[in-house]
PDB file of C-alpha atoms in Angstrom:
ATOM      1  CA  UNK C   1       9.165  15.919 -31.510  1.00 43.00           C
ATOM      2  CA  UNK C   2       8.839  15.739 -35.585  1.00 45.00           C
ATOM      3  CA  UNK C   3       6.555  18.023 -36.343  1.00 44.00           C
ATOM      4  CA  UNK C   4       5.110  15.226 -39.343  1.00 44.00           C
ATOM      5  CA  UNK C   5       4.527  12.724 -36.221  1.00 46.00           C
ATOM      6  CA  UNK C   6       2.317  15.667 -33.876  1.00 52.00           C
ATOM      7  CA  UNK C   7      -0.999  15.218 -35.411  1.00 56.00           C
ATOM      8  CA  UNK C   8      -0.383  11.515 -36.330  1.00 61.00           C
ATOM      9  CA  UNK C   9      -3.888   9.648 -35.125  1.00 63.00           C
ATOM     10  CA  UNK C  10      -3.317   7.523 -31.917  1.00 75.00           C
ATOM     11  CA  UNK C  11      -4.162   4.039 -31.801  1.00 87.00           C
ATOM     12  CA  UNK C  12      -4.689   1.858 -28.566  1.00 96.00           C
ATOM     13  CA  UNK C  13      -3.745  -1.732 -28.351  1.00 97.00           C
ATOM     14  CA  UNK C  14      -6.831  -3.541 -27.265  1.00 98.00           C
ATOM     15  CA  UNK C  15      -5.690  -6.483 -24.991  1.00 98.00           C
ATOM     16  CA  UNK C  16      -7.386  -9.657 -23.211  1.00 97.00           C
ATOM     17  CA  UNK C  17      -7.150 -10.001 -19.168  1.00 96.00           C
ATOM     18  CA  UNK C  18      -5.918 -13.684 -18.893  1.00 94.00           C
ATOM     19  CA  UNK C  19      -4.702 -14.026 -15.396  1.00 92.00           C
ATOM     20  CA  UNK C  20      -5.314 -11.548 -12.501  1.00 91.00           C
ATOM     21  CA  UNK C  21      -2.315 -11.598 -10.165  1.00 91.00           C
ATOM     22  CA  UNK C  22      -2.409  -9.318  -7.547  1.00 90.00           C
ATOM     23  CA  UNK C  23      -4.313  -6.309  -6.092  1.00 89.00           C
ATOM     24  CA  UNK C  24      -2.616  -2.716  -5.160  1.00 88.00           C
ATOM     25  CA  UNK C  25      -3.895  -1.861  -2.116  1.00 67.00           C
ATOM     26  CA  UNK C  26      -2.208   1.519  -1.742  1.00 63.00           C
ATOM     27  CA  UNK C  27      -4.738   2.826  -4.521  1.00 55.00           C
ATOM     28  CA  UNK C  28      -7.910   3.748  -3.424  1.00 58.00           C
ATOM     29  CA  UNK C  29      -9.514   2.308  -6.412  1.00 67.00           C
ATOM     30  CA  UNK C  30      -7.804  -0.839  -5.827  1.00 82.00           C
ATOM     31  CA  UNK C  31      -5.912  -1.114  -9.532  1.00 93.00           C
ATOM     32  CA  UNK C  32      -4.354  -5.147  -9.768  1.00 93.00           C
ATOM     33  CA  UNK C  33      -1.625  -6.164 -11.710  1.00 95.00           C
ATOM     34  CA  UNK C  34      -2.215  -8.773 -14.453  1.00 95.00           C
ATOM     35  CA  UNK C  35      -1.029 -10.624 -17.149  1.00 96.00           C
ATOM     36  CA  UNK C  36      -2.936 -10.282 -20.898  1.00 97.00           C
ATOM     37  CA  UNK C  37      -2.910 -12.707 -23.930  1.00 97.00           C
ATOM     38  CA  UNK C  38      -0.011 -10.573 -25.344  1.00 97.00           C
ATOM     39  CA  UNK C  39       2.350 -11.891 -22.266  1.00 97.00           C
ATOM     40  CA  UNK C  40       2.506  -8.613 -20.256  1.00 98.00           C
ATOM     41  CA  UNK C  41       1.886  -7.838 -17.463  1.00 98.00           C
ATOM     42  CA  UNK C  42      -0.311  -4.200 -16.695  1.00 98.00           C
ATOM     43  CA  UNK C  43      -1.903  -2.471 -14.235  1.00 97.00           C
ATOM     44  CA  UNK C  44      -5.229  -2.499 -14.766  1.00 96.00           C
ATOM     45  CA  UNK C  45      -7.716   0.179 -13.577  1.00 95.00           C
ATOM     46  CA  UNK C  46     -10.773  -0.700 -13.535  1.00 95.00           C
ATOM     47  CA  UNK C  47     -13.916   1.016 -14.860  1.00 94.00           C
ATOM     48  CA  UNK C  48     -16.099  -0.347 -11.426  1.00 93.00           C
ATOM     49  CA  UNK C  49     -13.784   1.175  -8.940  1.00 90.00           C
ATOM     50  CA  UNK C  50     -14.108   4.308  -7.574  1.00 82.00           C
ATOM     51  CA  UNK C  51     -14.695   7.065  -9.940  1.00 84.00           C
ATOM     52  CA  UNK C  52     -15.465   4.397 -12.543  1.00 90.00           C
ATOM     53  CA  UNK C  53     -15.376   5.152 -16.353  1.00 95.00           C
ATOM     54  CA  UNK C  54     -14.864   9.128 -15.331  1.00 94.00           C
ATOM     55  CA  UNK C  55     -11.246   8.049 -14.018  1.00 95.00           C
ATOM     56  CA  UNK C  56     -10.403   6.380 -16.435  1.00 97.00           C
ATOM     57  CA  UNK C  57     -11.065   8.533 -19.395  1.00 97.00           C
ATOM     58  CA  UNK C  58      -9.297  11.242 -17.357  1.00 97.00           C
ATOM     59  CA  UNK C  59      -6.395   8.562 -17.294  1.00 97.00           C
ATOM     60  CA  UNK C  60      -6.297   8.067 -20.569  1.00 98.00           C
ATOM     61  CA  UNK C  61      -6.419  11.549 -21.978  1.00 98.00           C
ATOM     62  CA  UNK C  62      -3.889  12.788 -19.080  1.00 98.00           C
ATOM     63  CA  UNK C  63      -1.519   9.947 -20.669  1.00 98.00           C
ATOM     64  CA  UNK C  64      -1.814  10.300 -24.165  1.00 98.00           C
ATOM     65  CA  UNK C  65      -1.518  14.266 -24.250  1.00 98.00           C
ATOM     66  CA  UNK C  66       1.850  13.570 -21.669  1.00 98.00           C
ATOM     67  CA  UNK C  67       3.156  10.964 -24.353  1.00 98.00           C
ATOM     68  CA  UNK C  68       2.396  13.262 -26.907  1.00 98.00           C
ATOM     69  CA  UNK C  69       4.739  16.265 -25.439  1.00 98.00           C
ATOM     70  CA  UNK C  70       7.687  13.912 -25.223  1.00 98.00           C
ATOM     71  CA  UNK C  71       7.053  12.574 -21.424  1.00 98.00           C
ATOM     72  CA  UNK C  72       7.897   9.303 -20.533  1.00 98.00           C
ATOM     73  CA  UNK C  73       4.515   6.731 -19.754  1.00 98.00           C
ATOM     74  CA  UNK C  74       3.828   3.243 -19.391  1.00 98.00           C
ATOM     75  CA  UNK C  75       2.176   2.316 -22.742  1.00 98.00           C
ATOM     76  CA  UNK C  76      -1.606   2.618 -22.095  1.00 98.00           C
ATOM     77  CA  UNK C  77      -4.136  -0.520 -23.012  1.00 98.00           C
ATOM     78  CA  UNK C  78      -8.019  -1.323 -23.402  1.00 98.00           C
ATOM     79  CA  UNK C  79      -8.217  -4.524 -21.506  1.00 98.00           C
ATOM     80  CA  UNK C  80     -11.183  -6.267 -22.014  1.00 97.00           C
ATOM     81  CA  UNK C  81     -12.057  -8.238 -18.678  1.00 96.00           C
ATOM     82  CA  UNK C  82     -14.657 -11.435 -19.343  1.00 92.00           C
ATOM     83  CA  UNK C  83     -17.107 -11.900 -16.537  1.00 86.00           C
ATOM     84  CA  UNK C  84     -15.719 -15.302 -15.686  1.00 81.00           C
ATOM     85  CA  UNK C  85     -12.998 -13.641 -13.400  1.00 75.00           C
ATOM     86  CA  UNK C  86     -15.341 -12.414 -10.811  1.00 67.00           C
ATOM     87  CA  UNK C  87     -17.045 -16.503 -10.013  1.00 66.00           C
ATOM     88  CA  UNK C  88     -13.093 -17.358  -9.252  1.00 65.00           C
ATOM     89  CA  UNK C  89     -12.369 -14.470  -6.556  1.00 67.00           C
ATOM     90  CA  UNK C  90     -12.571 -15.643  -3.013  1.00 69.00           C
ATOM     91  CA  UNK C  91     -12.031 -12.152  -1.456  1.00 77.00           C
ATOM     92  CA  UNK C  92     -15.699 -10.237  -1.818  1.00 83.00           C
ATOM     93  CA  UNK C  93     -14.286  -6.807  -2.411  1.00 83.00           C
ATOM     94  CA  UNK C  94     -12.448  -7.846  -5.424  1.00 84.00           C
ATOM     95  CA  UNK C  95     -15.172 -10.301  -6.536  1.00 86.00           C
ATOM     96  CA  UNK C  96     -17.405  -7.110  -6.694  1.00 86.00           C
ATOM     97  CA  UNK C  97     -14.901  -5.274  -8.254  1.00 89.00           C
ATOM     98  CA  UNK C  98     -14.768  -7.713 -10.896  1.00 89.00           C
ATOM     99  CA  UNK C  99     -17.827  -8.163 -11.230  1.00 89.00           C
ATOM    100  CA  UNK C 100     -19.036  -4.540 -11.942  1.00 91.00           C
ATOM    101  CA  UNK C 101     -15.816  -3.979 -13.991  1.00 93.00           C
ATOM    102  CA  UNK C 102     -16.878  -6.308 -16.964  1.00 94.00           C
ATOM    103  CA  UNK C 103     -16.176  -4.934 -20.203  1.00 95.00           C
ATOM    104  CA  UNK C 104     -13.349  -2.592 -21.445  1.00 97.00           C
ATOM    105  CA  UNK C 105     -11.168  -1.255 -18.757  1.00 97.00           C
ATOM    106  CA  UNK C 106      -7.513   0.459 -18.566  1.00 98.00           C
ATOM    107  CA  UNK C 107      -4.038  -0.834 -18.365  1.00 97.00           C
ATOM    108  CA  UNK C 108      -0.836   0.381 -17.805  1.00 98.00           C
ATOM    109  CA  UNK C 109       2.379  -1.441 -18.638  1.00 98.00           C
ATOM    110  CA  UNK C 110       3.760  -3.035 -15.379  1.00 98.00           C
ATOM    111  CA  UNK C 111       7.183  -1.671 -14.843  1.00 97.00           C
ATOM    112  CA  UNK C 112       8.977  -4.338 -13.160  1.00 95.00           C
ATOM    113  CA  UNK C 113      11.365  -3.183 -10.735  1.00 95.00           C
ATOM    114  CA  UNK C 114      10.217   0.355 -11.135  1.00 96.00           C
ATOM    115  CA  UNK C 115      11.035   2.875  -7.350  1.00 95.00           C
ATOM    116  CA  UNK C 116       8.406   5.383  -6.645  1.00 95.00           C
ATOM    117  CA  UNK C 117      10.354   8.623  -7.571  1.00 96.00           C
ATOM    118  CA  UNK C 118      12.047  10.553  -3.992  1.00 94.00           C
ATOM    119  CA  UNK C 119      11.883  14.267  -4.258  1.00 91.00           C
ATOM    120  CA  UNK C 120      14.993  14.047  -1.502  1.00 89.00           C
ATOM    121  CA  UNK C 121      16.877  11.843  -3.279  1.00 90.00           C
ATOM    122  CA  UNK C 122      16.327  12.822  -7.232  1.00 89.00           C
ATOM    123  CA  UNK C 123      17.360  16.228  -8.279  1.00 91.00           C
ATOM    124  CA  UNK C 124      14.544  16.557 -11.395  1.00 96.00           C
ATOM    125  CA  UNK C 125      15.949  18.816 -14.232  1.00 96.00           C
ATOM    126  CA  UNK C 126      14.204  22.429 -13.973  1.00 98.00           C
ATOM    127  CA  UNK C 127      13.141  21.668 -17.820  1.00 98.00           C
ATOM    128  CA  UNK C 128      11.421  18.445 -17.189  1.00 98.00           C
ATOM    129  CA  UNK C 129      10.353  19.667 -14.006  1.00 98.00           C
ATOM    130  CA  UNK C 130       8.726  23.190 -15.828  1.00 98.00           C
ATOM    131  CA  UNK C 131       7.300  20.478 -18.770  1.00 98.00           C
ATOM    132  CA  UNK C 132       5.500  18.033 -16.095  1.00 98.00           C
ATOM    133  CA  UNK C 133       4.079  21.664 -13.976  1.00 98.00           C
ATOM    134  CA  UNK C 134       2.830  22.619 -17.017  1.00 98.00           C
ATOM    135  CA  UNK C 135       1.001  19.465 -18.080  1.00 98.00           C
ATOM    136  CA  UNK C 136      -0.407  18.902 -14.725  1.00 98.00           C
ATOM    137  CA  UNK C 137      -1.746  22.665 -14.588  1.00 98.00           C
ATOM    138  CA  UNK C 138      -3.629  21.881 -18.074  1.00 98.00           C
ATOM    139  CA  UNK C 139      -4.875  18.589 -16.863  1.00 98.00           C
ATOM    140  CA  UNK C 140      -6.203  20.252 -13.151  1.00 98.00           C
ATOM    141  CA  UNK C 141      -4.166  17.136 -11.752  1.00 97.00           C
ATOM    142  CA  UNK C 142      -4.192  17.127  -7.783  1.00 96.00           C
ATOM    143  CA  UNK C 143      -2.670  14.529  -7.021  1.00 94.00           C
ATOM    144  CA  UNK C 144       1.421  14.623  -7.763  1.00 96.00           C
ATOM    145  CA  UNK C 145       2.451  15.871  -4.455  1.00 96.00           C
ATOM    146  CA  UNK C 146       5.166  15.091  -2.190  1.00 94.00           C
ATOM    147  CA  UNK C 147       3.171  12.743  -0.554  1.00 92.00           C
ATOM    148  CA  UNK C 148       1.947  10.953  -3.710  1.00 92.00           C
ATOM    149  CA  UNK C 149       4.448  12.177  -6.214  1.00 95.00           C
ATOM    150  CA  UNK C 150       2.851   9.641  -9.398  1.00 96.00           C
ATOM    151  CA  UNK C 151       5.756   9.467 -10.787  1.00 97.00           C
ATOM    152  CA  UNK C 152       8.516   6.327 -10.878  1.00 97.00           C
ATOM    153  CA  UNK C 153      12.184   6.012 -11.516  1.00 97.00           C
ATOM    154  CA  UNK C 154      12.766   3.200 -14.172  1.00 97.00           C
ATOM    155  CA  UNK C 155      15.847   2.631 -15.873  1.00 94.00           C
ATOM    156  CA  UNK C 156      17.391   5.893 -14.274  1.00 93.00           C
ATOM    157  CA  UNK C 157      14.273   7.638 -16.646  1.00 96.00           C
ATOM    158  CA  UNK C 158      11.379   9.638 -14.570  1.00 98.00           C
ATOM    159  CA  UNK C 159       7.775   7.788 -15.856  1.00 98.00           C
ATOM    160  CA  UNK C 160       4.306   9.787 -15.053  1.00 98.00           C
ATOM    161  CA  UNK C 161       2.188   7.229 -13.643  1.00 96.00           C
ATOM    162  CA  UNK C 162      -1.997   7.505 -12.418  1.00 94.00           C
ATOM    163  CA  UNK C 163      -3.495  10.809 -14.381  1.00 96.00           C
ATOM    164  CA  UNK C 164      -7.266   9.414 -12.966  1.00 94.00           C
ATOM    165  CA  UNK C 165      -7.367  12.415 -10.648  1.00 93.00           C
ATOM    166  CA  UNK C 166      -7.492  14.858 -13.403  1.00 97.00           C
ATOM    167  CA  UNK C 167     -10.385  16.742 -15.571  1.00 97.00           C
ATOM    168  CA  UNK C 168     -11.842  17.210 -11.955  1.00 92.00           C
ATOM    169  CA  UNK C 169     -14.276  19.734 -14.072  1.00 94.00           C
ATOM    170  CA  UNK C 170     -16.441  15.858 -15.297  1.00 93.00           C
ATOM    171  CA  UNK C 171     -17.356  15.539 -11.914  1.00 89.00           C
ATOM    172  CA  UNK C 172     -19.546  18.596 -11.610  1.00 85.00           C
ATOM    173  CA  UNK C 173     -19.952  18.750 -15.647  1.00 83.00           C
ATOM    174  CA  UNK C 174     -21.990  21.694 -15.698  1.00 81.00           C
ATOM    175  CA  UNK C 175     -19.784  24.596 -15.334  1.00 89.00           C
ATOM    176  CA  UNK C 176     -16.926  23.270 -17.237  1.00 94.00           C
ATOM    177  CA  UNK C 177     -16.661  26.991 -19.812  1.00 95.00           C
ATOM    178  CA  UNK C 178     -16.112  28.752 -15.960  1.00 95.00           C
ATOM    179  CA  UNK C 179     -13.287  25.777 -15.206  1.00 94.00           C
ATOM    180  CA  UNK C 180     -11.671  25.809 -18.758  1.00 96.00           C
ATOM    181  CA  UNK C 181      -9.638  29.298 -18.348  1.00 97.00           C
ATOM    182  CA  UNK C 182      -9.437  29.564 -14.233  1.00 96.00           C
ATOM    183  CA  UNK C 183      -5.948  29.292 -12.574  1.00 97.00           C
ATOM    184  CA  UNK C 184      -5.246  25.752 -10.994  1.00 97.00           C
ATOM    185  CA  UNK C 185      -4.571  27.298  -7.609  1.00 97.00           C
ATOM    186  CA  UNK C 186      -3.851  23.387  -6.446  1.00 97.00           C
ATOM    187  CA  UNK C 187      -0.049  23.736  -7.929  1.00 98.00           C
ATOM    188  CA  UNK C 188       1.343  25.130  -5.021  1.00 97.00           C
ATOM    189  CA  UNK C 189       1.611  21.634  -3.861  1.00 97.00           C
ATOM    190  CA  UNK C 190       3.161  20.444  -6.788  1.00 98.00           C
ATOM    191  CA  UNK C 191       6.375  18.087  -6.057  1.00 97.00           C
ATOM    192  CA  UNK C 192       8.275  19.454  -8.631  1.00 98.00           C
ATOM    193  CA  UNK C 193       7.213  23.222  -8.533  1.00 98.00           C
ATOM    194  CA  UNK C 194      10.308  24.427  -7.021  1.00 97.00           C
ATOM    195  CA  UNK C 195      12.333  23.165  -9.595  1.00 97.00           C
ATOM    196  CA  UNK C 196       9.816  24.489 -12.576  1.00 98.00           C
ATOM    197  CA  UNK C 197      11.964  28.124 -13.680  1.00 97.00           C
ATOM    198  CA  UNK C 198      11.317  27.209 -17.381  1.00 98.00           C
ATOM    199  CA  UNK C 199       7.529  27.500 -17.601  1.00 98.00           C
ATOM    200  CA  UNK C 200       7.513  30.319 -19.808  1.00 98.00           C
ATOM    201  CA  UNK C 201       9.967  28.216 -22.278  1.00 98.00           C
ATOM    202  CA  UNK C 202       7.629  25.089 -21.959  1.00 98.00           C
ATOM    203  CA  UNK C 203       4.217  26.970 -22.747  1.00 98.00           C
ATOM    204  CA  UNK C 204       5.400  28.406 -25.886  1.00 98.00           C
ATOM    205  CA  UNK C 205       6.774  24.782 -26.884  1.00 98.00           C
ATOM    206  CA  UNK C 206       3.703  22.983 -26.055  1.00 98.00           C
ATOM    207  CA  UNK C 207       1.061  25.306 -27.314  1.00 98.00           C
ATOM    208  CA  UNK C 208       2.356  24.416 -30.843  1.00 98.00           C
ATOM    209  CA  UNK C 209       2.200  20.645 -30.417  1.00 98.00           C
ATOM    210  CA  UNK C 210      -1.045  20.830 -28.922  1.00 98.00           C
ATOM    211  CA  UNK C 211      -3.417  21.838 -31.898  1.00 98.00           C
ATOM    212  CA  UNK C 212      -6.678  21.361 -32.060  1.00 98.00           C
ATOM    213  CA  UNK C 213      -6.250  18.411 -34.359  1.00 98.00           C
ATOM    214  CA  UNK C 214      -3.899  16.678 -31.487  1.00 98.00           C
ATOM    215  CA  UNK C 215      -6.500  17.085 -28.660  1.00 98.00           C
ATOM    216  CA  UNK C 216      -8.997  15.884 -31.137  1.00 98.00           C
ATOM    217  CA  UNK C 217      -7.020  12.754 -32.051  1.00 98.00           C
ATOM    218  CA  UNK C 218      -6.332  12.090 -28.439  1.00 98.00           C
ATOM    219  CA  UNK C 219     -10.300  12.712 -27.017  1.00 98.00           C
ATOM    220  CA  UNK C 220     -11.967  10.508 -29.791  1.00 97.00           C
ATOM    221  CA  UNK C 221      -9.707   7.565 -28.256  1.00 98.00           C
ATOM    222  CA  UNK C 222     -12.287   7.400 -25.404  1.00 97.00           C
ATOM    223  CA  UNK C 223     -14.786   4.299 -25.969  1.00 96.00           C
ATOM    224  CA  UNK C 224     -18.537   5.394 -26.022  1.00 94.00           C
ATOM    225  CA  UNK C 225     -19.088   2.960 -23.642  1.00 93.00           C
ATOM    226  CA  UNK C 226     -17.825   5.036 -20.864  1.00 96.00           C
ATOM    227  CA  UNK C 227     -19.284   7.929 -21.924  1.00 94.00           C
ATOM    228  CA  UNK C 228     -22.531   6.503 -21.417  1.00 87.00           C
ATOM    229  CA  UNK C 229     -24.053   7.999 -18.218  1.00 79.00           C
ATOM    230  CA  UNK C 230     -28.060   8.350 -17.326  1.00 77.00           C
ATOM    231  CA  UNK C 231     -27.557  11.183 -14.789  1.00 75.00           C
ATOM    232  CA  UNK C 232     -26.074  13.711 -18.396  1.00 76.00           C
ATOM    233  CA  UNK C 233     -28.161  14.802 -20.808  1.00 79.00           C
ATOM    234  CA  UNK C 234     -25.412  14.951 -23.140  1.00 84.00           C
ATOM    235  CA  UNK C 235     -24.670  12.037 -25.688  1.00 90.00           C
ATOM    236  CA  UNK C 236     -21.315  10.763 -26.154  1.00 91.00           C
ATOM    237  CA  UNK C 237     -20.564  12.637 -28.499  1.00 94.00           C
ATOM    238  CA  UNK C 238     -21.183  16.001 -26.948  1.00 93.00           C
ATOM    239  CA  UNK C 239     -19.198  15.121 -24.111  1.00 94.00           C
ATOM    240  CA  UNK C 240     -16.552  14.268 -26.697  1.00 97.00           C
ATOM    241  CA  UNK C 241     -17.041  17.792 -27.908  1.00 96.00           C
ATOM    242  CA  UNK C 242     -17.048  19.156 -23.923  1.00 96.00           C
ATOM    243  CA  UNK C 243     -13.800  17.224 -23.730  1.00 97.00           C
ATOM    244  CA  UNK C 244     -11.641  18.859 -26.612  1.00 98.00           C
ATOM    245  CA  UNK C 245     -13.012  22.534 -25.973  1.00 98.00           C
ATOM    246  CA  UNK C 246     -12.202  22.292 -22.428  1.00 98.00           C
ATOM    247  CA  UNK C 247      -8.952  21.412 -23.856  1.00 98.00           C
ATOM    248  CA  UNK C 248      -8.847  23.534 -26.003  1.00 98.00           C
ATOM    249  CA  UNK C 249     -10.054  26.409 -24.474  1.00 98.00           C
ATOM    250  CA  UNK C 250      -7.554  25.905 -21.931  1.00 98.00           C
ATOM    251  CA  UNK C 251      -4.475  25.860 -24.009  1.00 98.00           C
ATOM    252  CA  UNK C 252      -5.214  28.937 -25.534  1.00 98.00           C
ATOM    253  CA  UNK C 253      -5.902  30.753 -22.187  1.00 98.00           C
ATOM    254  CA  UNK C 254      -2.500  29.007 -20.684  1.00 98.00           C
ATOM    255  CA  UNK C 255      -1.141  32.109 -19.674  1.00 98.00           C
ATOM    256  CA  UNK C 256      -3.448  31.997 -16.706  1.00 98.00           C
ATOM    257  CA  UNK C 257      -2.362  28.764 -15.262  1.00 98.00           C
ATOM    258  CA  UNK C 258       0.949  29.933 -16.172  1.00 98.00           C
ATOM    259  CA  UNK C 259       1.142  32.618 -14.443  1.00 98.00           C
ATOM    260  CA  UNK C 260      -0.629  31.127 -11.196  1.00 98.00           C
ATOM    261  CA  UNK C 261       1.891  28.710 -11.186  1.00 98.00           C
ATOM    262  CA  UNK C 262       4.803  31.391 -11.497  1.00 98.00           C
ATOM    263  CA  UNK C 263       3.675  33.378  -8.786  1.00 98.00           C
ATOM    264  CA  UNK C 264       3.208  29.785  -6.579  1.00 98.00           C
ATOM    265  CA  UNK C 265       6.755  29.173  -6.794  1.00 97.00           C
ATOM    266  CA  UNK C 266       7.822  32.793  -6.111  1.00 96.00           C
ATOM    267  CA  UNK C 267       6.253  31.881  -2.827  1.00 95.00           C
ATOM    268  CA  UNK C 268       8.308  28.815  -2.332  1.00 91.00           C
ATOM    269  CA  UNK C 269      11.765  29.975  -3.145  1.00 81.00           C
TER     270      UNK C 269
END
């Protein structure tokens, strides 16, 4: 990546829901494909499913910090979703959905034609394979297993998809400093762990892209609005600050994940 381009601020396109088109029922959350006033189509997460706003800003962060180390994902958008939508909706659970989702949500770009990526049938190279590990042992990211790999084939390129299972340290909030430097034990479940025998390459890579002034850039993306949560003492902006040093704190302690997810694979092979 040029090195001018690492710290460059990110900017979010901020789009308008226009049409909603379908629901995905695989997800939990129930993410719907739509179309916005720019002609696209996304996937939009919403900020009333599920783990509401908490998902999403772990989506968000998960995706920018991937784009940012040279991995392939769907350009992200703030998709603002009027509260007309939700009167239209025949089916109740997606009425309430709607409904409770008004506001700025999440959207992915819709890759048409996109194949859910098949450990069995796509030999991963053990670079990009070591560089995905990695990320997904910084972002605590449980959830890109053989069973739900999150990741697509598009135009014979591999695309990291859903990162809303991530930061699992805002659930519990309290004791993120104990959560920042542990191991993420979870890895040995990885899809792509087997195939990850350049880790030691990839952390020395990534620890200089991702400065301070990166994580920074990427954290302050998240809109106030879903920081704002009765049941934390802390004001947005602290929790912007919890964000980046948890971060933070956990790049510079990578050797620990690292290591975890060394000895992991040792046990696979």
């Amino acid at each position: 990546m040029d090195e001018k381009n690492q710290n460059k601020p990110v900017s979010i396109r901020r789009v308008e829901v226009m049409r909603y088109i379908t629901p995905l029922r695989e997800g939990g959350s129930l993410p719907a494909i739509i179309e916005a006033d720019d002609g696209f189509q996304y996937v939009l997460k919403f900020r009333g499913a599920g783990q509401g706003e908490k998902a999403l800003i772990a989506e968000l962060i998960g995706g920018e910090i991937a784009r940012t180390l040279g991995l392939k994902v769907p350009e992200l958008v703030f998709a603002e979703l009027d509260e007309a939508f939700g009167r239209i909706e025949a089916d109740q659970e997606i009425q309430d959905l709607l409904k409770f989702s008004v506001g700025l949500n999440l959207g992915l770009h819709y890759l048409s034609g996109a194949i859910t990526f098949d450990p069995a049938a796509c030999q991963v190279d053990p670079l990009l394979a070591s560089k995905i590990v990695w990320l997904d042992c910084l972002l605590t990211n449980v959830d890109r297993t053989a069973r739900n790999t999150n990741m697509l084939m598009w135009h014979r390129e591999l695309w990291l998809i859903d990162h809303g299972a991530s930061l699992y340290f805002h659930h519990t909030w309290h004791n993120w400093e104990e959560q920042a430097t542990r191991p993420f034990m979870a890895i040995k479940d990885h899809v792509l762990l087997k195939d990850a025998n350049e880790l030691g390459k990839v952390d020395v890579l990534f620890k200089e892209i991702l400065t301070r002034e990166t994580i920074e850039n990427v954290v302050d993306l998240i809109p106030g609005s879903w920081l704002e949560d009765p049941s934390i003492d802390e004001s947005p902006l602290e929790r912007k600050r919890v964000y980046k040093e948890f971060l933070n704190r956990r790049i510079a302690s990578s050797e620990i994940f690292v290591k975890a997810a060394e000895n992991a694979r040792e046990a696979l092979i």
